[in-house]
């Protein structure tokens, strides 16, 4: 029965063209895998006491659009992906509930604006940690989840369900290659050259920079995920050479295109 339900869920995700899906049992939050770990009040059962499994879905952030960041183009892509994540997780939670397994979705962004993050740069649930525990990827120096398919260029959302589903294995292969492009190119100097969690992002510096971009209608930043060399999407888009973002003369046609997009739609 458990396996049949998971197969039905995965088939539903395929119908909805969701490329990344992973499952974790809620007990994984209770066994720290590194320090500092996720505080208890951010665990699934603290938010939804009936939860037995967490289902995490991921949608890609289109690399050639992200490359224009910060820009109105990337801002619109970011909003589109977030909207789809909320819609898909809402629909999937209802799908499971109708099958007799009460479920809820957790919205992609658990905060009202970047101004809120300046005072308290934490949401009430971490989709990144959920994605890690569901086997979809692992943390890079840039404090994001890297995946084999898209590197860090993927956004996640979560469904908490009372269904007991077979969990997926946590990914053991470390994907980050420590090139440190994310550290060098971070415009807010929010990163340091240490593995997660030792090099946890200066969240307030990141939020402050995002707030300034928001005033110009071109947030979020996106630099640390666009310059990361990890991900099959780089090969698909012909971007295997991640130095494209630093060497302007050699890749002039790309920089001209990005500069054009950045010149419009914001302040």
PDB file of C-alpha atoms in Angstrom:
ATOM      1  CA  UNK A   1       0.000   0.000   0.000  1.00  0.00           C
ATOM      2  CA  UNK A   2       2.844   2.378   0.924  1.00  0.00           C
ATOM      3  CA  UNK A   3       4.665   1.656  -2.341  1.00  0.00           C
ATOM      4  CA  UNK A   4       1.482   1.986  -4.405  1.00  0.00           C
ATOM      5  CA  UNK A   5       0.783   5.403  -2.915  1.00  0.00           C
ATOM      6  CA  UNK A   6       4.310   6.599  -3.641  1.00  0.00           C
ATOM      7  CA  UNK A   7       4.080   5.342  -7.229  1.00  0.00           C
ATOM      8  CA  UNK A   8       0.761   7.170  -7.631  1.00  0.00           C
ATOM      9  CA  UNK A   9       2.351  10.332  -6.238  1.00  0.00           C
ATOM     10  CA  UNK A  10       5.337  10.088  -8.590  1.00  0.00           C
ATOM     11  CA  UNK A  11       3.037   9.505 -11.556  1.00  0.00           C
ATOM     12  CA  UNK A  12       1.056  12.603 -10.587  1.00  0.00           C
ATOM     13  CA  UNK A  13       4.302  14.584 -10.482  1.00  0.00           C
ATOM     14  CA  UNK A  14       5.233  13.311 -13.940  1.00  0.00           C
ATOM     15  CA  UNK A  15       1.846  14.418 -15.258  1.00  0.00           C
ATOM     16  CA  UNK A  16       2.508  17.876 -13.779  1.00  0.00           C
ATOM     17  CA  UNK A  17       6.019  17.923 -15.352  1.00  0.00           C
ATOM     18  CA  UNK A  18       7.789  18.232 -12.013  1.00  0.00           C
ATOM     19  CA  UNK A  19      11.398  17.114 -12.646  1.00  0.00           C
ATOM     20  CA  UNK A  20      12.644  16.669  -9.074  1.00  0.00           C
ATOM     21  CA  UNK A  21      10.794  14.801  -6.308  1.00  0.00           C
ATOM     22  CA  UNK A  22      12.166  13.375  -3.083  1.00  0.00           C
ATOM     23  CA  UNK A  23      10.719  11.909   0.110  1.00  0.00           C
ATOM     24  CA  UNK A  24      12.023  11.996   3.686  1.00  0.00           C
ATOM     25  CA  UNK A  25      10.470  10.536   6.800  1.00  0.00           C
ATOM     26  CA  UNK A  26      10.075  13.111   9.566  1.00  0.00           C
ATOM     27  CA  UNK A  27      12.379  11.183  11.904  1.00  0.00           C
ATOM     28  CA  UNK A  28      15.332  12.421   9.847  1.00  0.00           C
ATOM     29  CA  UNK A  29      14.917  15.880  11.363  1.00  0.00           C
ATOM     30  CA  UNK A  30      15.419  14.375  14.816  1.00  0.00           C
ATOM     31  CA  UNK A  31      18.885  12.923  14.102  1.00  0.00           C
ATOM     32  CA  UNK A  32      21.460  15.735  13.650  1.00  0.00           C
ATOM     33  CA  UNK A  33      23.794  15.115  10.715  1.00  0.00           C
ATOM     34  CA  UNK A  34      25.971  18.180  11.367  1.00  0.00           C
ATOM     35  CA  UNK A  35      26.146  21.130  13.730  1.00  0.00           C
ATOM     36  CA  UNK A  36      24.474  23.540  14.090  1.00  0.00           C
ATOM     37  CA  UNK A  37      21.351  21.503  13.311  1.00  0.00           C
ATOM     38  CA  UNK A  38      17.741  22.475  12.631  1.00  0.00           C
ATOM     39  CA  UNK A  39      16.034  23.621  15.871  1.00  0.00           C
ATOM     40  CA  UNK A  40      13.025  21.544  16.938  1.00  0.00           C
ATOM     41  CA  UNK A  41      10.499  24.287  16.231  1.00  0.00           C
ATOM     42  CA  UNK A  42      11.436  24.063  12.533  1.00  0.00           C
ATOM     43  CA  UNK A  43      10.807  20.304  12.331  1.00  0.00           C
ATOM     44  CA  UNK A  44       7.816  19.041  10.315  1.00  0.00           C
ATOM     45  CA  UNK A  45       5.977  17.621  13.343  1.00  0.00           C
ATOM     46  CA  UNK A  46       6.273  20.940  15.170  1.00  0.00           C
ATOM     47  CA  UNK A  47       4.443  22.614  12.275  1.00  0.00           C
ATOM     48  CA  UNK A  48       2.066  19.755  11.422  1.00  0.00           C
ATOM     49  CA  UNK A  49       1.899  17.233  14.310  1.00  0.00           C
ATOM     50  CA  UNK A  50       0.296  14.589  12.063  1.00  0.00           C
ATOM     51  CA  UNK A  51       3.223  14.623   9.642  1.00  0.00           C
ATOM     52  CA  UNK A  52       4.953  11.313   8.947  1.00  0.00           C
ATOM     53  CA  UNK A  53       6.631  12.158   5.632  1.00  0.00           C
ATOM     54  CA  UNK A  54       7.884  15.238   3.818  1.00  0.00           C
ATOM     55  CA  UNK A  55       7.661  15.362   0.026  1.00  0.00           C
ATOM     56  CA  UNK A  56       9.952  17.884  -1.630  1.00  0.00           C
ATOM     57  CA  UNK A  57       9.592  19.015  -5.235  1.00  0.00           C
ATOM     58  CA  UNK A  58      12.061  21.097  -7.226  1.00  0.00           C
ATOM     59  CA  UNK A  59      11.684  23.285 -10.306  1.00  0.00           C
ATOM     60  CA  UNK A  60      14.668  24.577 -12.309  1.00  0.00           C
ATOM     61  CA  UNK A  61      15.718  28.193 -12.607  1.00  0.00           C
ATOM     62  CA  UNK A  62      16.421  28.720 -16.327  1.00  0.00           C
ATOM     63  CA  UNK A  63      20.152  29.453 -16.616  1.00  0.00           C
ATOM     64  CA  UNK A  64      20.193  31.915 -19.581  1.00  0.00           C
ATOM     65  CA  UNK A  65      17.551  34.044 -17.830  1.00  0.00           C
ATOM     66  CA  UNK A  66      19.328  33.851 -14.486  1.00  0.00           C
ATOM     67  CA  UNK A  67      22.514  35.052 -16.216  1.00  0.00           C
ATOM     68  CA  UNK A  68      20.938  38.494 -16.655  1.00  0.00           C
ATOM     69  CA  UNK A  69      20.600  38.895 -12.873  1.00  0.00           C
ATOM     70  CA  UNK A  70      20.051  41.199 -11.185  1.00  0.00           C
ATOM     71  CA  UNK A  71      17.338  42.158 -13.654  1.00  0.00           C
ATOM     72  CA  UNK A  72      13.585  42.409 -14.156  1.00  0.00           C
ATOM     73  CA  UNK A  73      13.878  39.290 -16.335  1.00  0.00           C
ATOM     74  CA  UNK A  74      15.207  37.143 -13.487  1.00  0.00           C
ATOM     75  CA  UNK A  75      12.747  38.755 -11.047  1.00  0.00           C
ATOM     76  CA  UNK A  76       9.835  37.610 -13.223  1.00  0.00           C
ATOM     77  CA  UNK A  77      11.314  34.111 -13.574  1.00  0.00           C
ATOM     78  CA  UNK A  78      11.754  33.903  -9.793  1.00  0.00           C
ATOM     79  CA  UNK A  79       8.126  34.888  -9.232  1.00  0.00           C
ATOM     80  CA  UNK A  80       6.887  32.447 -11.857  1.00  0.00           C
ATOM     81  CA  UNK A  81       8.780  29.502 -10.348  1.00  0.00           C
ATOM     82  CA  UNK A  82       7.614  30.391  -6.834  1.00  0.00           C
ATOM     83  CA  UNK A  83       4.014  30.620  -7.996  1.00  0.00           C
ATOM     84  CA  UNK A  84       4.209  27.230  -9.705  1.00  0.00           C
ATOM     85  CA  UNK A  85       5.778  25.646  -6.624  1.00  0.00           C
ATOM     86  CA  UNK A  86       2.940  26.879  -4.430  1.00  0.00           C
ATOM     87  CA  UNK A  87       0.320  25.727  -6.931  1.00  0.00           C
ATOM     88  CA  UNK A  88       1.882  22.300  -7.424  1.00  0.00           C
ATOM     89  CA  UNK A  89       2.379  21.579  -3.724  1.00  0.00           C
ATOM     90  CA  UNK A  90      -1.171  22.747  -3.002  1.00  0.00           C
ATOM     91  CA  UNK A  91      -2.522  20.388  -5.657  1.00  0.00           C
ATOM     92  CA  UNK A  92      -0.368  17.482  -4.505  1.00  0.00           C
ATOM     93  CA  UNK A  93      -1.388  17.963  -0.872  1.00  0.00           C
ATOM     94  CA  UNK A  94      -5.040  17.829  -1.933  1.00  0.00           C
ATOM     95  CA  UNK A  95      -4.311  14.751  -4.073  1.00  0.00           C
ATOM     96  CA  UNK A  96      -2.975  12.918  -1.015  1.00  0.00           C
ATOM     97  CA  UNK A  97      -5.750  14.195   1.261  1.00  0.00           C
ATOM     98  CA  UNK A  98      -8.409  12.922  -1.141  1.00  0.00           C
ATOM     99  CA  UNK A  99      -6.730   9.499  -0.994  1.00  0.00           C
ATOM    100  CA  UNK A 100      -7.237   9.422   2.760  1.00  0.00           C
ATOM    101  CA  UNK A 101      -3.890  10.867   3.899  1.00  0.00           C
ATOM    102  CA  UNK A 102      -4.417  14.406   5.273  1.00  0.00           C
ATOM    103  CA  UNK A 103      -1.639  16.644   3.948  1.00  0.00           C
ATOM    104  CA  UNK A 104      -0.657  20.303   3.819  1.00  0.00           C
ATOM    105  CA  UNK A 105       1.658  22.339   1.616  1.00  0.00           C
ATOM    106  CA  UNK A 106       4.293  24.714   2.953  1.00  0.00           C
ATOM    107  CA  UNK A 107       4.499  27.943   0.910  1.00  0.00           C
ATOM    108  CA  UNK A 108       7.754  28.561  -0.896  1.00  0.00           C
ATOM    109  CA  UNK A 109       8.554  31.844   0.881  1.00  0.00           C
ATOM    110  CA  UNK A 110       7.589  32.055   4.524  1.00  0.00           C
ATOM    111  CA  UNK A 111       8.141  35.805   4.871  1.00  0.00           C
ATOM    112  CA  UNK A 112       6.378  38.964   3.759  1.00  0.00           C
ATOM    113  CA  UNK A 113       9.257  40.969   2.291  1.00  0.00           C
ATOM    114  CA  UNK A 114      13.011  41.433   2.374  1.00  0.00           C
ATOM    115  CA  UNK A 115      12.491  44.133   5.026  1.00  0.00           C
ATOM    116  CA  UNK A 116      11.233  41.438   7.404  1.00  0.00           C
ATOM    117  CA  UNK A 117      14.423  39.449   6.786  1.00  0.00           C
ATOM    118  CA  UNK A 118      16.552  42.406   7.881  1.00  0.00           C
ATOM    119  CA  UNK A 119      15.226  41.930  11.431  1.00  0.00           C
ATOM    120  CA  UNK A 120      14.784  38.155  11.402  1.00  0.00           C
ATOM    121  CA  UNK A 121      16.443  36.477   8.371  1.00  0.00           C
ATOM    122  CA  UNK A 122      14.762  33.094   8.862  1.00  0.00           C
ATOM    123  CA  UNK A 123      11.541  31.540   7.514  1.00  0.00           C
ATOM    124  CA  UNK A 124       9.395  29.176   9.603  1.00  0.00           C
ATOM    125  CA  UNK A 125      10.471  26.119   7.575  1.00  0.00           C
ATOM    126  CA  UNK A 126      13.616  25.324   5.575  1.00  0.00           C
ATOM    127  CA  UNK A 127      12.939  23.798   2.156  1.00  0.00           C
ATOM    128  CA  UNK A 128      16.707  23.548   1.622  1.00  0.00           C
ATOM    129  CA  UNK A 129      17.141  21.205   4.560  1.00  0.00           C
ATOM    130  CA  UNK A 130      14.045  19.291   3.489  1.00  0.00           C
ATOM    131  CA  UNK A 131      15.528  18.835   0.003  1.00  0.00           C
ATOM    132  CA  UNK A 132      18.789  17.639   1.537  1.00  0.00           C
ATOM    133  CA  UNK A 133      17.005  15.136   3.783  1.00  0.00           C
ATOM    134  CA  UNK A 134      14.865  13.972   0.838  1.00  0.00           C
ATOM    135  CA  UNK A 135      17.971  13.056  -1.155  1.00  0.00           C
ATOM    136  CA  UNK A 136      17.738  15.712  -3.862  1.00  0.00           C
ATOM    137  CA  UNK A 137      21.183  17.232  -3.311  1.00  0.00           C
ATOM    138  CA  UNK A 138      23.576  18.605  -0.719  1.00  0.00           C
ATOM    139  CA  UNK A 139      24.896  21.923   0.488  1.00  0.00           C
ATOM    140  CA  UNK A 140      27.542  23.954  -1.297  1.00  0.00           C
ATOM    141  CA  UNK A 141      29.775  26.728  -0.008  1.00  0.00           C
ATOM    142  CA  UNK A 142      27.090  29.175  -1.169  1.00  0.00           C
ATOM    143  CA  UNK A 143      24.679  27.810   1.491  1.00  0.00           C
ATOM    144  CA  UNK A 144      22.271  26.466  -1.146  1.00  0.00           C
ATOM    145  CA  UNK A 145      21.401  22.920  -2.183  1.00  0.00           C
ATOM    146  CA  UNK A 146      23.347  21.720  -5.226  1.00  0.00           C
ATOM    147  CA  UNK A 147      21.715  19.088  -7.431  1.00  0.00           C
ATOM    148  CA  UNK A 148      23.266  16.930 -10.177  1.00  0.00           C
ATOM    149  CA  UNK A 149      20.699  18.185 -12.673  1.00  0.00           C
ATOM    150  CA  UNK A 150      20.723  21.947 -12.073  1.00  0.00           C
ATOM    151  CA  UNK A 151      23.449  22.681  -9.547  1.00  0.00           C
ATOM    152  CA  UNK A 152      21.955  25.297  -7.193  1.00  0.00           C
ATOM    153  CA  UNK A 153      19.642  26.631  -9.932  1.00  0.00           C
ATOM    154  CA  UNK A 154      16.530  24.972  -8.560  1.00  0.00           C
ATOM    155  CA  UNK A 155      13.866  26.081  -6.109  1.00  0.00           C
ATOM    156  CA  UNK A 156      12.114  23.753  -3.708  1.00  0.00           C
ATOM    157  CA  UNK A 157       8.795  23.469  -1.899  1.00  0.00           C
ATOM    158  CA  UNK A 158       7.442  20.895   0.520  1.00  0.00           C
ATOM    159  CA  UNK A 159       4.327  18.891   1.334  1.00  0.00           C
ATOM    160  CA  UNK A 160       3.872  17.517   4.850  1.00  0.00           C
ATOM    161  CA  UNK A 161       1.703  14.410   4.845  1.00  0.00           C
ATOM    162  CA  UNK A 162       0.282  11.911   7.318  1.00  0.00           C
ATOM    163  CA  UNK A 163       1.097   9.165   4.795  1.00  0.00           C
ATOM    164  CA  UNK A 164       4.008   6.870   5.598  1.00  0.00           C
ATOM    165  CA  UNK A 165       5.990   6.869   2.358  1.00  0.00           C
ATOM    166  CA  UNK A 166       9.221   5.055   1.584  1.00  0.00           C
ATOM    167  CA  UNK A 167      12.012   7.635   2.026  1.00  0.00           C
ATOM    168  CA  UNK A 168      14.674   8.262  -0.594  1.00  0.00           C
ATOM    169  CA  UNK A 169      18.341   7.875   0.299  1.00  0.00           C
ATOM    170  CA  UNK A 170      20.257  10.966   1.373  1.00  0.00           C
ATOM    171  CA  UNK A 171      22.818  11.867  -1.290  1.00  0.00           C
ATOM    172  CA  UNK A 172      26.317  10.917  -0.185  1.00  0.00           C
ATOM    173  CA  UNK A 173      28.351  12.291  -3.099  1.00  0.00           C
ATOM    174  CA  UNK A 174      29.476  15.840  -2.353  1.00  0.00           C
ATOM    175  CA  UNK A 175      28.711  17.988  -5.399  1.00  0.00           C
ATOM    176  CA  UNK A 176      30.440  21.261  -4.507  1.00  0.00           C
ATOM    177  CA  UNK A 177      33.931  21.446  -6.068  1.00  0.00           C
ATOM    178  CA  UNK A 178      35.071  24.414  -3.934  1.00  0.00           C
ATOM    179  CA  UNK A 179      35.881  26.646  -6.897  1.00  0.00           C
ATOM    180  CA  UNK A 180      34.905  29.620  -4.679  1.00  0.00           C
ATOM    181  CA  UNK A 181      33.360  31.603  -7.544  1.00  0.00           C
ATOM    182  CA  UNK A 182      30.323  32.211  -5.355  1.00  0.00           C
ATOM    183  CA  UNK A 183      32.540  33.646  -2.611  1.00  0.00           C
ATOM    184  CA  UNK A 184      34.582  35.864  -4.955  1.00  0.00           C
ATOM    185  CA  UNK A 185      31.612  37.216  -6.874  1.00  0.00           C
ATOM    186  CA  UNK A 186      29.118  37.758  -4.037  1.00  0.00           C
ATOM    187  CA  UNK A 187      28.270  41.490  -4.208  1.00  0.00           C
ATOM    188  CA  UNK A 188      27.391  41.652  -0.498  1.00  0.00           C
ATOM    189  CA  UNK A 189      30.435  39.708   0.779  1.00  0.00           C
ATOM    190  CA  UNK A 190      28.051  37.359   2.549  1.00  0.00           C
ATOM    191  CA  UNK A 191      30.049  34.150   1.964  1.00  0.00           C
ATOM    192  CA  UNK A 192      33.290  32.759   3.327  1.00  0.00           C
ATOM    193  CA  UNK A 193      35.565  29.997   2.045  1.00  0.00           C
ATOM    194  CA  UNK A 194      34.281  27.251   4.312  1.00  0.00           C
ATOM    195  CA  UNK A 195      31.987  24.287   3.818  1.00  0.00           C
ATOM    196  CA  UNK A 196      28.424  24.428   5.069  1.00  0.00           C
ATOM    197  CA  UNK A 197      27.577  24.845   7.929  1.00  0.00           C
ATOM    198  CA  UNK A 198      30.888  26.413   9.079  1.00  0.00           C
ATOM    199  CA  UNK A 199      30.583  29.055   6.379  1.00  0.00           C
ATOM    200  CA  UNK A 200      26.926  29.904   6.942  1.00  0.00           C
ATOM    201  CA  UNK A 201      25.881  32.927   4.893  1.00  0.00           C
ATOM    202  CA  UNK A 202      25.820  36.366   6.487  1.00  0.00           C
ATOM    203  CA  UNK A 203      22.054  36.399   6.060  1.00  0.00           C
ATOM    204  CA  UNK A 204      21.583  40.016   7.059  1.00  0.00           C
ATOM    205  CA  UNK A 205      24.172  41.213   4.541  1.00  0.00           C
ATOM    206  CA  UNK A 206      22.435  39.149   1.863  1.00  0.00           C
ATOM    207  CA  UNK A 207      18.982  40.436   2.897  1.00  0.00           C
ATOM    208  CA  UNK A 208      20.215  44.039   2.986  1.00  0.00           C
ATOM    209  CA  UNK A 209      21.552  43.801  -0.566  1.00  0.00           C
ATOM    210  CA  UNK A 210      18.322  42.133  -1.723  1.00  0.00           C
ATOM    211  CA  UNK A 211      16.318  44.942  -0.114  1.00  0.00           C
ATOM    212  CA  UNK A 212      18.294  47.524  -2.073  1.00  0.00           C
ATOM    213  CA  UNK A 213      17.663  45.579  -5.290  1.00  0.00           C
ATOM    214  CA  UNK A 214      13.985  45.361  -4.391  1.00  0.00           C
ATOM    215  CA  UNK A 215      13.789  49.146  -4.263  1.00  0.00           C
ATOM    216  CA  UNK A 216      14.977  49.071  -7.882  1.00  0.00           C
ATOM    217  CA  UNK A 217      12.492  46.288  -8.786  1.00  0.00           C
ATOM    218  CA  UNK A 218      15.281  43.885  -9.742  1.00  0.00           C
ATOM    219  CA  UNK A 219      15.563  41.573  -6.739  1.00  0.00           C
ATOM    220  CA  UNK A 220      16.592  38.884  -5.960  1.00  0.00           C
ATOM    221  CA  UNK A 221      20.331  38.845  -6.547  1.00  0.00           C
ATOM    222  CA  UNK A 222      21.044  35.304  -7.790  1.00  0.00           C
ATOM    223  CA  UNK A 223      24.779  35.773  -8.344  1.00  0.00           C
ATOM    224  CA  UNK A 224      25.922  32.859  -6.184  1.00  0.00           C
ATOM    225  CA  UNK A 225      23.739  30.364  -8.032  1.00  0.00           C
ATOM    226  CA  UNK A 226      24.388  31.584 -11.567  1.00  0.00           C
ATOM    227  CA  UNK A 227      28.198  31.397 -11.280  1.00  0.00           C
ATOM    228  CA  UNK A 228      28.238  27.877  -9.804  1.00  0.00           C
ATOM    229  CA  UNK A 229      29.801  25.399 -12.297  1.00  0.00           C
ATOM    230  CA  UNK A 230      27.856  22.384 -10.997  1.00  0.00           C
ATOM    231  CA  UNK A 231      24.840  20.994 -12.873  1.00  0.00           C
ATOM    232  CA  UNK A 232      23.925  19.204 -16.082  1.00  0.00           C
ATOM    233  CA  UNK A 233      22.033  22.321 -17.178  1.00  0.00           C
ATOM    234  CA  UNK A 234      25.381  24.018 -17.875  1.00  0.00           C
ATOM    235  CA  UNK A 235      26.129  21.412 -20.548  1.00  0.00           C
ATOM    236  CA  UNK A 236      22.619  21.623 -21.996  1.00  0.00           C
ATOM    237  CA  UNK A 237      22.909  25.408 -22.425  1.00  0.00           C
ATOM    238  CA  UNK A 238      26.542  25.285 -23.574  1.00  0.00           C
ATOM    239  CA  UNK A 239      27.832  26.963 -20.434  1.00  0.00           C
ATOM    240  CA  UNK A 240      30.392  24.410 -19.249  1.00  0.00           C
ATOM    241  CA  UNK A 241      32.973  27.195 -18.821  1.00  0.00           C
ATOM    242  CA  UNK A 242      31.782  29.033 -15.721  1.00  0.00           C
ATOM    243  CA  UNK A 243      34.480  31.702 -16.172  1.00  0.00           C
ATOM    244  CA  UNK A 244      32.057  33.228 -18.703  1.00  0.00           C
ATOM    245  CA  UNK A 245      30.901  35.585 -15.941  1.00  0.00           C
ATOM    246  CA  UNK A 246      34.386  36.910 -15.167  1.00  0.00           C
ATOM    247  CA  UNK A 247      36.120  37.125 -18.557  1.00  0.00           C
ATOM    248  CA  UNK A 248      34.249  39.882 -20.373  1.00  0.00           C
ATOM    249  CA  UNK A 249      36.469  40.220 -23.437  1.00  0.00           C
ATOM    250  CA  UNK A 250      36.428  36.529 -24.260  1.00  0.00           C
ATOM    251  CA  UNK A 251      32.634  36.281 -23.881  1.00  0.00           C
ATOM    252  CA  UNK A 252      31.659  39.735 -25.112  1.00  0.00           C
ATOM    253  CA  UNK A 253      28.455  38.673 -26.918  1.00  0.00           C
ATOM    254  CA  UNK A 254      26.997  37.272 -23.707  1.00  0.00           C
ATOM    255  CA  UNK A 255      27.871  40.302 -21.596  1.00  0.00           C
ATOM    256  CA  UNK A 256      26.361  42.621 -24.214  1.00  0.00           C
ATOM    257  CA  UNK A 257      23.111  40.635 -24.076  1.00  0.00           C
ATOM    258  CA  UNK A 258      23.021  40.697 -20.271  1.00  0.00           C
ATOM    259  CA  UNK A 259      23.804  44.429 -20.136  1.00  0.00           C
ATOM    260  CA  UNK A 260      20.967  45.102 -22.584  1.00  0.00           C
ATOM    261  CA  UNK A 261      18.422  43.281 -20.419  1.00  0.00           C
ATOM    262  CA  UNK A 262      19.659  44.988 -17.234  1.00  0.00           C
ATOM    263  CA  UNK A 263      19.206  48.405 -18.832  1.00  0.00           C
ATOM    264  CA  UNK A 264      15.420  48.103 -18.874  1.00  0.00           C
ATOM    265  CA  UNK A 265      12.542  47.399 -16.537  1.00  0.00           C
ATOM    266  CA  UNK A 266      14.182  48.484 -13.271  1.00  0.00           C
ATOM    267  CA  UNK A 267      15.713  51.558 -11.676  1.00  0.00           C
TER     268      UNK A 267
END
